[in-house]
């Protein structure tokens, strides 16, 4: 929303308006305003009017959530629609340790008290890790074992006494940066009471009765939080003299991520209350600390507040799910949802959900199960939710940038400048989300504006998916790109990196052959030592140009040239504007893009006629394969495995009979083994070694798989 201007904010124009107003009065018709003392009064009036106008505009714009700039105002406006921004989130680590009480102990349990548990060391800085509640473990054979989650931060407790003589009494947690997910609230009848009732935190009043022991929270100034209790109609009302005990963790948020070294600093007691100070083992880190996050940004609040309000705490439409999930899973960076009726084939009665987490590429199965349980209270009966792992759609560019040699001293610096500009766009909000769009015109402008030396650019667009290969089994694969393919009726619209197929000698590649405007046939080929294409499978699947889809028939791929059992498969989009459809997460891969610079001899004046100007094709198809080309002479024989990965290059034999990479021995030579599971001690990769992984399984079962 643009800023609304209610009054003039130009000082000089205000002065002109005042002079014109006075000149309209007959007493000042011929008056010299500039040379008189009256000009001082006009300046004073103009200044006062300017300040008033500025304040009026700021007040007006701070009254709307789309135009407000101060966090406290945005939070207050979101509060009006019942939206509570997410607090800081403490990073969480999973650790294990044991307590040795001795074989002859009579103790039955050991309790780790709430509060400080461990100190984490990261970059010569100590971070405290806590648990918000007591954890008890039984004693077996003299040992008590603990496997627990710990959260980064300081454990804090506050006590409030209810005073009904203060009609506007507020219960404000005095510490900023509270992780509200760790907040625990208990109520005692009086200061001397030992009995406590635990109150549950809620985010809406649906289903709340007069006797519900619940509380709400709301963010106030300085990122602090206020506790809100019932009034006797909606929620149980607190009585005079009641004592509120609150406990929570104050955290550094993302500052506590990535810590793996911990030392024990907690308090342990046995079942009789005796303090345990010995027999505590070193801490084993099962999961490094992660998922720490800052408070919700004002941009996210603007985006979600109205959407959550429109959802009304129920998930009916896809937009409802996209609004609700970030509120119950703060680690969600981007969410997409679509109904089963939009899938192919349609699956009615389902809604498909995909989440890009803030940390990592995929959410865990544990998080999926927790989210499904939480969504039960929002979803409509008869609709089943299903989480699917997001699929990455990579966009690459191949750009030839023309530049004026008179305007640049170092060509390499120019390329770096262009790359930096593109990387800034690659990390922007235009991309890196579900439903985002790669905008071709913006890319052209970014390249042109990256340096004054750039005169023009010819940029081609490539889209890529990574096929995640099951090397152990025969499998079928489906790759959806969500964007129509450009179709040259000569074929070779599809290109891939190399792979090895069961029963076929050498390194193979995928491509396509033309059938009609909508459909092509997927083929598998290899290259001879002269670069001649040898087709080894003329019907390996189907390419659907009209919808951007590749279907691979049953195949067993033993290994891949790329690491992690990945085959990269690229195509040219029919439109240079690329969209991330449904569960496709769009990313601009600058690392895999090609940036070339070409001298613009016309701009330099060296060839004003353009007779020697070198033009760049906007439609060249280039090589028949993607990445490294391995010919039949390179790959006719599988020599063995290097670091567990297939090796086809030259080798030499040592005196003990072992094989090493390279035709002669050097410091870069690596051991070649006969099985893929054996790993050499060296980590150096030679030019003849290709990073791939092969399975030794001989299973002939068939499975179906998708890719990421």
XYZ file of C-alpha atoms in Angstrom:
708
model
C 0.000 0.000 0.000
C 1.433 3.394 -1.009
C 1.799 6.126 1.558
C -1.340 8.246 1.728
C -0.595 12.014 1.504
C -3.272 14.012 3.254
C -1.472 17.385 3.203
C 1.395 19.000 1.369
C 4.839 17.954 2.567
C 6.894 20.412 0.468
C 8.124 23.373 2.524
C 8.532 25.722 -0.437
C 5.086 24.898 -1.808
C 3.577 25.599 1.603
C 5.240 29.040 1.564
C 3.887 29.708 -1.942
C 0.389 28.752 -0.811
C 0.610 31.157 2.142
C 1.789 34.039 -0.110
C -1.000 33.410 -2.608
C -3.493 33.363 0.235
C -2.267 36.740 1.509
C -2.133 38.266 -1.986
C -5.789 37.387 -2.393
C -6.394 39.877 0.436
C -6.645 43.423 -0.946
C -4.499 44.762 1.882
C -1.480 42.793 0.557
C -2.016 43.026 -3.199
C 1.211 44.923 -3.970
C 3.136 43.834 -0.905
C 6.801 42.720 -1.227
C 6.810 39.541 0.795
C 10.438 38.690 0.164
C 11.904 41.913 1.396
C 9.659 42.510 4.366
C 9.552 41.274 7.917
C 6.361 39.449 6.949
C 8.496 36.855 5.185
C 9.772 35.735 8.624
C 6.208 35.167 9.739
C 5.450 33.241 6.536
C 8.515 31.025 7.130
C 7.352 30.388 10.695
C 3.836 29.531 9.569
C 5.199 27.307 6.785
C 7.459 25.466 9.213
C 4.607 24.887 11.668
C 2.369 23.700 8.833
C 5.095 21.390 7.543
C 5.615 19.729 10.949
C 1.880 19.312 11.411
C 1.496 17.854 7.915
C 4.360 15.414 8.486
C 2.905 14.194 11.774
C -0.541 13.889 10.196
C 0.800 11.770 7.378
C 2.787 9.537 9.739
C -0.198 9.022 12.045
C -2.444 8.219 9.111
C -0.027 5.725 7.576
C 0.818 4.069 10.908
C -2.918 3.338 11.254
C -2.876 0.759 8.428
C -0.972 -2.512 8.562
C 0.186 -2.255 4.928
C 1.793 1.164 5.362
C 2.901 1.123 9.022
C 6.661 1.040 9.605
C 7.058 0.751 13.395
C 6.964 -2.807 14.730
C 4.831 -1.962 17.765
C 2.192 -0.412 15.505
C 2.178 -3.370 13.109
C 1.913 -5.767 16.054
C -0.953 -3.727 17.535
C -2.820 -3.751 14.206
C -2.282 -7.507 13.886
C -3.609 -7.904 17.425
C -6.898 -6.371 16.260
C -7.462 -9.396 14.034
C -6.312 -11.886 16.679
C -2.851 -12.535 15.271
C 0.114 -13.097 17.599
C 3.532 -12.901 15.867
C 5.934 -15.737 16.503
C 8.521 -15.098 19.173
C 12.169 -15.905 19.025
C 12.772 -19.630 18.826
C 15.532 -21.323 20.778
C 17.832 -23.652 18.883
C 17.397 -27.259 19.976
C 20.001 -29.991 20.326
C 19.542 -33.636 21.214
C 22.047 -35.113 23.643
C 22.609 -38.288 25.635
C 24.453 -39.015 28.867
C 24.380 -41.596 31.643
C 24.555 -41.413 35.438
C 26.412 -44.231 37.223
C 25.047 -44.709 40.747
C 26.924 -47.961 41.350
C 25.722 -51.544 41.101
C 24.652 -51.652 44.730
C 22.447 -48.554 44.682
C 18.951 -48.619 46.117
C 17.818 -45.544 44.223
C 14.988 -46.063 41.746
C 15.200 -42.912 39.626
C 17.236 -39.834 38.797
C 15.710 -36.445 37.970
C 17.305 -33.716 35.881
C 15.958 -30.445 37.284
C 14.507 -27.770 35.043
C 16.950 -25.034 34.106
C 20.587 -25.159 33.070
C 21.688 -28.498 31.596
C 24.824 -27.918 29.549
C 27.264 -25.363 28.196
C 27.825 -25.361 24.456
C 31.035 -24.117 22.899
C 31.027 -22.481 19.477
C 33.690 -20.170 18.038
C 35.212 -19.663 21.514
C 31.840 -18.519 22.851
C 29.855 -20.340 25.524
C 26.113 -20.772 25.149
C 23.819 -22.029 27.893
C 21.353 -24.825 27.144
C 18.366 -25.566 29.348
C 15.307 -27.703 29.739
C 12.022 -25.996 30.692
C 10.818 -28.837 32.922
C 12.071 -31.669 35.142
C 13.022 -34.914 33.373
C 13.083 -38.214 35.287
C 14.812 -41.429 34.224
C 14.567 -44.847 35.954
C 17.661 -46.577 37.366
C 18.545 -49.945 35.775
C 21.562 -51.940 36.979
C 22.883 -48.842 38.680
C 22.623 -46.637 35.580
C 20.181 -43.907 34.608
C 20.173 -43.002 30.926
C 19.077 -39.640 29.524
C 18.366 -38.832 25.873
C 16.811 -35.386 25.838
C 16.263 -32.209 23.834
C 17.925 -29.115 25.256
C 17.195 -25.536 24.229
C 19.645 -22.684 23.999
C 19.059 -19.840 26.416
C 18.582 -18.915 30.047
C 15.831 -20.435 32.165
C 13.838 -17.654 33.891
C 10.959 -17.689 36.399
C 8.617 -14.820 37.329
C 5.958 -14.504 40.015
C 2.884 -12.259 39.875
C 0.325 -11.682 42.649
C -3.223 -10.890 41.520
C -4.509 -7.621 43.003
C -8.132 -6.961 42.074
C -7.903 -3.465 43.570
C -5.953 -2.565 40.436
C -8.536 -2.719 37.660
C -5.903 -2.424 34.927
C -3.328 -4.784 36.394
C -1.078 -6.321 33.714
C 1.110 -9.407 33.878
C 4.093 -8.572 31.672
C 7.088 -10.854 31.300
C 9.976 -8.456 31.979
C 12.458 -10.094 29.623
C 12.559 -9.608 25.844
C 13.522 -12.421 23.454
C 11.309 -14.998 25.193
C 10.712 -18.284 23.397
C 6.981 -18.498 23.997
C 6.917 -22.178 23.037
C 8.771 -22.871 26.308
C 6.401 -20.753 28.405
C 4.772 -22.601 31.312
C 2.178 -20.949 33.573
C 0.874 -22.279 36.892
C -1.520 -20.667 39.367
C -1.537 -20.985 43.176
C -4.370 -19.892 45.441
C -2.083 -17.901 47.767
C 1.594 -17.172 48.355
C 1.765 -19.926 50.956
C 0.022 -22.564 48.830
C 2.113 -25.434 47.495
C -0.581 -26.792 45.192
C -0.389 -25.509 41.615
C -2.759 -25.703 38.665
C -1.198 -25.687 35.213
C -2.859 -23.339 32.719
C -2.810 -24.103 29.015
C -1.789 -21.564 26.401
C -4.358 -21.067 23.626
C -4.382 -19.004 20.452
C -8.156 -18.601 20.102
C -11.287 -18.776 22.236
C -13.049 -21.543 20.326
C -14.365 -24.134 22.785
C -13.432 -22.066 25.863
C -15.888 -22.260 28.792
C -16.302 -20.393 32.063
C -14.062 -22.835 33.921
C -11.330 -23.296 31.279
C -7.913 -22.891 32.881
C -6.277 -21.162 29.949
C -4.349 -18.044 29.079
C -3.433 -16.022 26.022
C -0.297 -14.044 25.227
C 0.203 -10.894 23.206
C 3.309 -9.036 22.118
C 3.658 -5.488 23.448
C 6.391 -2.848 23.264
C 10.070 -3.815 23.049
C 9.237 -7.405 22.024
C 7.962 -8.293 25.490
C 4.881 -10.400 26.173
C 1.792 -9.967 28.329
C -0.215 -12.798 29.885
C -4.004 -12.577 29.521
C -6.432 -14.622 31.629
C -10.169 -15.282 31.478
C -12.928 -13.021 32.721
C -15.235 -15.697 34.084
C -17.196 -15.913 30.825
C -14.449 -16.942 28.438
C -11.907 -18.710 30.612
C -11.559 -18.989 34.383
C -11.194 -15.672 36.212
C -8.338 -15.237 38.672
C -9.191 -14.257 42.248
C -7.575 -11.706 44.503
C -4.399 -13.065 46.059
C -3.837 -15.772 43.421
C -0.198 -16.237 42.521
C 0.923 -16.702 38.898
C 4.162 -18.664 38.455
C 5.651 -18.377 34.973
C 8.782 -20.016 33.592
C 10.360 -19.721 30.159
C 13.621 -19.579 28.236
C 15.206 -16.341 27.053
C 17.208 -17.197 23.960
C 19.744 -15.889 21.454
C 17.671 -17.341 18.629
C 19.722 -18.270 15.528
C 22.936 -17.422 17.369
C 22.716 -20.803 19.109
C 22.564 -22.867 15.896
C 25.293 -25.290 14.862
C 26.682 -26.173 18.300
C 27.892 -29.750 18.746
C 30.240 -29.663 21.766
C 28.574 -29.723 25.188
C 29.711 -30.065 28.776
C 27.326 -31.002 31.581
C 26.326 -28.192 33.954
C 22.909 -29.332 35.192
C 21.474 -30.385 38.541
C 20.682 -34.065 39.177
C 18.834 -35.461 42.203
C 17.813 -38.998 43.142
C 14.316 -40.071 44.137
C 15.042 -39.077 47.756
C 16.104 -35.561 46.765
C 19.803 -36.235 47.228
C 22.155 -34.242 45.000
C 24.224 -36.276 42.514
C 27.640 -34.814 41.712
C 29.616 -37.808 40.387
C 29.263 -40.687 37.940
C 28.051 -38.412 35.143
C 29.369 -39.396 31.725
C 30.493 -37.107 28.935
C 27.703 -35.761 26.766
C 27.136 -37.414 23.389
C 25.618 -35.099 20.777
C 22.970 -36.885 18.719
C 21.818 -33.775 16.858
C 23.636 -30.459 16.675
C 21.626 -27.425 17.718
C 19.311 -26.121 15.011
C 16.023 -24.330 14.268
C 16.869 -21.231 16.266
C 15.100 -18.237 14.732
C 14.516 -14.526 15.215
C 11.190 -12.964 16.052
C 8.736 -12.857 13.192
C 9.613 -10.058 10.795
C 7.238 -7.189 10.135
C 6.941 -8.239 6.476
C 5.785 -11.710 7.516
C 3.327 -10.205 9.998
C 1.831 -8.070 7.244
C 1.542 -11.103 4.984
C 0.086 -13.569 7.475
C -2.060 -11.506 9.846
C -4.907 -10.847 7.426
C -4.659 -14.327 5.922
C -4.903 -16.004 9.331
C -7.863 -13.782 10.124
C -9.592 -14.800 6.897
C -8.928 -18.464 7.718
C -10.867 -18.052 11.011
C -8.931 -20.897 12.652
C -10.160 -23.469 10.174
C -8.480 -25.032 7.192
C -10.859 -25.262 4.245
C -9.059 -23.716 1.288
C -5.442 -24.043 0.221
C -4.860 -20.443 1.348
C -6.069 -21.411 4.827
C -3.389 -24.098 5.119
C -0.703 -21.733 3.810
C -1.697 -19.186 6.487
C -2.103 -21.570 9.431
C 0.976 -23.788 9.036
C 3.555 -20.991 9.665
C 1.762 -20.173 12.936
C 1.999 -23.737 14.259
C 5.374 -24.523 12.675
C 7.591 -21.413 12.955
C 10.460 -23.149 11.160
C 8.499 -22.963 7.894
C 10.137 -20.643 5.390
C 7.614 -21.218 2.605
C 4.422 -23.301 2.392
C 2.366 -24.544 -0.518
C -0.945 -26.394 -0.498
C -3.209 -27.660 -3.247
C -6.263 -29.882 -3.400
C -6.222 -33.412 -4.703
C -8.537 -32.333 -7.515
C -5.590 -30.363 -8.973
C -3.242 -33.343 -8.986
C -2.721 -35.612 -11.979
C -4.566 -37.934 -11.766
C -7.117 -36.280 -9.421
C -7.187 -37.570 -5.825
C -10.397 -36.237 -4.309
C -10.683 -35.860 -0.553
C -7.000 -34.994 -0.125
C -4.979 -31.854 0.332
C -1.268 -31.965 -0.450
C 1.145 -29.912 1.625
C 4.807 -29.106 1.126
C 7.092 -27.046 3.352
C 10.515 -25.498 2.800
C 12.065 -25.227 6.283
C 14.259 -22.318 7.299
C 17.046 -24.743 8.106
C 17.756 -27.599 5.726
C 16.119 -28.803 2.530
C 13.329 -31.007 3.871
C 11.298 -31.313 7.062
C 11.683 -34.494 9.102
C 9.124 -37.280 9.370
C 8.785 -36.383 13.058
C 7.815 -32.803 12.167
C 5.332 -34.105 9.581
C 3.601 -36.303 12.169
C 3.432 -33.438 14.675
C 1.984 -31.087 12.080
C -0.659 -33.586 11.028
C -1.740 -33.940 14.664
C -1.940 -30.153 15.098
C -3.889 -29.715 11.863
C -6.656 -32.012 13.091
C -8.145 -29.176 15.146
C -8.295 -26.944 12.039
C -9.200 -29.298 9.194
C -12.611 -30.240 7.858
C -13.879 -33.772 8.471
C -13.416 -36.066 5.493
C -10.377 -34.221 4.136
C -7.075 -36.029 4.541
C -3.798 -34.117 4.615
C -0.671 -35.545 3.047
C 2.811 -34.079 3.221
C 5.059 -34.401 0.201
C 8.722 -33.473 0.072
C 9.315 -30.361 -1.947
C 10.907 -30.675 -5.352
C 13.567 -28.243 -6.470
C 13.252 -26.661 -9.889
C 16.553 -25.061 -10.791
C 16.818 -22.214 -13.277
C 20.159 -21.620 -14.965
C 21.195 -18.922 -17.391
C 23.736 -18.911 -20.195
C 24.544 -15.283 -20.904
C 26.910 -13.548 -23.305
C 27.537 -10.060 -22.003
C 28.800 -7.414 -24.435
C 30.983 -4.720 -22.906
C 32.828 -1.567 -23.865
C 36.553 -2.198 -23.429
C 37.138 1.527 -22.896
C 34.973 1.466 -19.760
C 36.496 -1.486 -17.900
C 40.059 -2.099 -16.707
C 39.759 -5.745 -15.695
C 37.477 -8.248 -17.440
C 37.543 -10.678 -14.506
C 36.328 -7.945 -12.179
C 33.488 -7.259 -14.610
C 32.439 -10.923 -14.541
C 32.570 -10.880 -10.732
C 30.387 -7.774 -10.628
C 27.813 -9.364 -12.936
C 27.816 -12.586 -10.913
C 27.361 -10.686 -7.636
C 24.384 -8.806 -9.057
C 22.797 -12.060 -10.192
C 23.432 -13.725 -6.823
C 21.658 -10.849 -5.092
C 18.613 -11.457 -7.260
C 18.913 -15.230 -6.718
C 18.535 -14.724 -2.963
C 15.660 -12.227 -3.254
C 12.003 -12.755 -2.374
C 11.108 -12.949 -6.076
C 12.490 -16.470 -5.949
C 13.096 -19.018 -3.185
C 9.441 -19.698 -2.470
C 6.588 -21.784 -3.728
C 4.674 -20.086 -6.502
C 7.552 -17.722 -7.240
C 8.432 -16.668 -10.764
C 11.729 -16.237 -12.553
C 11.333 -12.985 -14.479
C 13.359 -12.907 -17.657
C 13.057 -9.177 -18.248
C 14.397 -8.485 -14.764
C 17.439 -10.703 -15.405
C 18.228 -8.807 -18.587
C 17.968 -5.505 -16.728
C 20.120 -6.755 -13.825
C 22.886 -7.788 -16.219
C 22.693 -4.535 -18.181
C 22.674 -2.401 -15.011
C 25.414 -4.361 -13.231
C 28.121 -2.139 -14.748
C 28.319 0.956 -16.894
C 30.645 -1.015 -19.172
C 27.877 -3.455 -20.168
C 26.265 -2.516 -23.469
C 23.899 -5.482 -23.961
C 23.434 -9.152 -23.270
C 22.085 -12.278 -24.966
C 20.748 -14.594 -22.280
C 19.329 -18.104 -22.627
C 17.340 -19.897 -19.913
C 17.638 -23.546 -18.846
C 15.462 -25.428 -16.358
C 16.773 -28.461 -14.494
C 15.567 -31.188 -12.163
C 17.788 -33.624 -10.280
C 16.840 -37.278 -10.608
C 17.484 -39.041 -7.317
C 18.476 -42.537 -8.391
C 17.778 -45.799 -6.562
C 20.921 -47.745 -7.473
C 19.772 -50.902 -5.709
C 16.591 -51.607 -7.630
C 14.842 -51.383 -10.938
C 12.591 -48.337 -10.771
C 10.353 -45.999 -12.735
C 10.760 -42.232 -12.447
C 8.610 -39.170 -13.021
C 10.030 -35.671 -13.388
C 7.583 -32.761 -13.456
C 8.951 -29.340 -14.411
C 5.650 -27.431 -14.295
C 6.646 -25.431 -17.392
C 6.128 -26.245 -21.061
C 9.265 -27.399 -22.903
C 10.602 -25.680 -26.008
C 10.346 -28.271 -28.758
C 12.740 -28.434 -31.691
C 11.463 -31.107 -34.001
C 15.075 -32.244 -34.486
C 15.093 -33.730 -30.984
C 17.863 -33.359 -28.400
C 15.694 -30.993 -26.375
C 16.499 -33.007 -23.244
C 20.062 -33.318 -21.935
C 21.464 -35.189 -18.961
C 24.655 -35.927 -17.112
C 26.154 -39.401 -17.444
C 25.122 -42.618 -15.716
C 25.734 -46.350 -15.914
C 22.838 -48.710 -16.695
C 22.586 -52.346 -15.726
C 23.359 -54.499 -18.773
C 24.749 -51.668 -20.918
C 28.455 -51.022 -21.365
C 29.837 -47.563 -20.710
C 28.428 -44.215 -19.648
C 24.992 -43.353 -21.005
C 22.892 -40.206 -21.372
C 19.210 -39.307 -21.731
C 17.815 -37.305 -24.609
C 14.644 -37.210 -26.686
C 13.483 -37.822 -30.212
C 10.560 -35.937 -31.738
C 7.143 -37.582 -32.259
C 4.803 -34.575 -32.480
C 4.383 -31.094 -31.014
C 3.157 -32.479 -27.693
C 5.134 -35.684 -27.259
C 8.609 -37.081 -27.661
C 10.240 -40.424 -26.970
C 12.983 -40.649 -24.349
C 16.095 -42.449 -25.564
C 19.345 -43.579 -23.986
C 22.599 -43.164 -25.904
C 26.362 -43.192 -25.492
C 29.139 -41.491 -27.429
C 31.887 -43.159 -29.423
C 35.451 -41.955 -29.160
C 34.780 -39.793 -32.229
C 31.670 -38.274 -30.669
C 29.196 -40.290 -32.752
C 25.870 -40.994 -31.016
C 25.140 -44.681 -30.438
C 21.542 -45.295 -29.325
C 21.339 -48.171 -26.838
C 17.638 -47.846 -25.934
C 15.271 -46.234 -28.405
C 12.228 -46.335 -26.116
C 13.217 -45.535 -22.509
C 10.202 -43.388 -21.667
C 8.073 -40.432 -22.697
C 8.667 -36.684 -22.883
C 5.563 -34.486 -22.690
C 6.574 -31.152 -24.168
C 3.173 -29.550 -23.664
C 3.135 -29.932 -19.873
C 6.844 -30.220 -19.104
C 7.059 -33.790 -17.869
C 9.502 -36.679 -18.305
C 8.445 -40.280 -17.629
C 11.236 -42.856 -17.413
C 10.322 -46.497 -17.893
C 11.626 -49.272 -15.658
C 15.392 -49.048 -15.432
C 18.179 -49.844 -13.035
C 20.859 -47.188 -12.898
C 23.951 -48.578 -11.208
C 25.918 -45.360 -10.735
C 26.045 -41.728 -11.783
C 28.794 -39.350 -12.847
C 27.454 -36.741 -10.419
C 27.781 -37.393 -6.706
C 24.973 -38.519 -4.385
C 23.411 -40.782 -7.038
C 22.060 -37.829 -8.984
C 21.371 -37.477 -12.705
C 20.886 -33.861 -13.748
C 18.301 -33.520 -16.525
C 17.776 -30.183 -18.244
C 15.399 -28.718 -20.795
C 14.730 -25.384 -22.472
C 11.478 -23.765 -21.265
C 8.995 -22.621 -23.878
C 8.706 -19.327 -21.987
C 11.711 -17.536 -20.538
C 9.536 -16.642 -17.557
C 9.602 -19.744 -15.327
C 7.104 -20.423 -12.533
C 7.381 -22.724 -9.515
C 4.136 -24.690 -9.900
C 2.454 -26.515 -6.979
C 5.186 -28.267 -4.954
C 8.082 -27.022 -7.094
C 10.467 -24.795 -5.186
C 12.114 -22.405 -7.617
C 15.807 -21.579 -7.264
C 18.134 -19.624 -9.544
C 21.417 -21.529 -9.618
C 24.184 -19.036 -10.350
C 26.859 -21.644 -9.580
C 25.632 -23.756 -12.525
C 25.101 -20.773 -14.812
C 27.524 -19.604 -17.482
C 28.609 -15.972 -17.769
C 30.729 -15.020 -20.781
C 31.902 -11.534 -21.726
C 32.307 -10.402 -25.334
C 33.969 -7.233 -26.584
C 31.508 -4.821 -28.152
C 33.727 -3.463 -30.930
C 30.977 -1.193 -32.219
C 30.648 0.663 -28.902
C 34.417 1.038 -28.603
C 34.604 2.642 -32.034
C 36.929 -0.030 -33.359
C 34.376 -1.218 -35.916
C 31.672 1.379 -36.383
C 30.412 -0.363 -39.504
C 29.830 -3.610 -37.633
C 31.559 -5.622 -40.330
C 33.562 -7.658 -37.828
C 30.948 -7.764 -35.053
C 30.561 -11.210 -33.477
C 26.906 -12.008 -32.852
C 25.560 -14.559 -30.378
C 22.741 -16.934 -31.202
C 19.703 -16.765 -28.969
C 18.668 -20.333 -29.844
C 21.825 -22.471 -29.992
C 21.387 -25.950 -28.609
C 25.047 -26.619 -27.859
C 26.319 -30.029 -26.779
C 24.195 -33.167 -26.889
C 24.903 -33.869 -23.204
C 25.028 -31.941 -19.984
C 28.352 -31.535 -18.189
C 31.390 -33.718 -18.804
C 31.423 -35.752 -22.009
C 32.642 -39.324 -21.565
C 33.135 -41.226 -24.800
C 32.980 -44.937 -25.352
C 36.765 -45.187 -25.297
C 36.799 -43.546 -21.875
C 34.120 -45.715 -20.410
C 34.094 -49.100 -22.049
C 35.329 -50.821 -18.925
C 34.438 -50.329 -15.292
C 37.866 -50.451 -13.628
C 36.572 -50.456 -10.039
C 35.551 -48.010 -7.345
C 37.249 -44.985 -5.824
C 35.873 -43.837 -2.499
C 32.915 -46.098 -3.135
C 32.173 -44.539 -6.511
C 32.473 -45.947 -10.039
C 35.781 -45.319 -11.847
C 36.383 -45.728 -15.608
C 39.685 -43.941 -16.172
C 43.323 -44.935 -16.550
C 45.104 -46.908 -13.849
C 48.416 -48.535 -12.893
C 49.198 -51.624 -10.806
C 51.397 -51.453 -7.706
C 53.958 -54.113 -6.696
C 51.478 -55.655 -4.250
C 48.907 -56.061 -7.034
C 46.651 -53.195 -5.981
C 45.266 -50.768 -8.575
C 45.730 -47.002 -8.379
C 44.273 -44.175 -10.469
C 46.371 -42.594 -13.212
C 48.697 -44.121 -15.774
C 51.691 -43.439 -13.499
C 51.982 -43.137 -9.745
C 51.821 -39.708 -8.132
C 50.715 -38.004 -4.929
C 47.235 -37.636 -6.466
C 46.798 -41.361 -7.107
C 43.924 -43.082 -5.294
C 43.284 -46.683 -4.430
C 40.835 -48.557 -6.689
C 38.754 -51.245 -5.001
C 36.618 -53.986 -6.476
C 33.505 -53.214 -4.423
C 31.584 -49.941 -4.083
C 31.359 -50.208 -0.297
C 35.129 -49.980 0.252
C 36.585 -46.508 0.770
C 40.164 -45.527 0.135
C 42.139 -43.472 2.607
C 42.798 -40.702 0.157
C 40.258 -37.971 -0.549
C 41.962 -36.447 -3.583
C 40.084 -36.734 -6.867
C 41.952 -36.980 -10.154
C 40.812 -35.782 -13.487
C 39.938 -39.301 -14.559
C 37.798 -40.082 -11.510
C 34.117 -39.368 -11.672
C 32.026 -38.794 -8.583
C 29.285 -41.396 -8.623
C 27.917 -44.097 -6.435
C 26.981 -47.644 -7.334
C 25.023 -50.305 -5.537
C 26.197 -53.875 -5.200
C 22.674 -55.151 -4.789
C 21.444 -57.546 -7.402
C 17.782 -57.115 -6.610
C 15.548 -57.154 -9.618
C 12.465 -55.796 -7.911
C 10.800 -52.764 -9.414
C 9.810 -49.636 -7.566
C 8.416 -46.242 -8.450
C 10.198 -43.062 -7.488
C 10.053 -39.332 -7.973
C 12.940 -36.923 -7.621
C 13.919 -33.712 -5.960
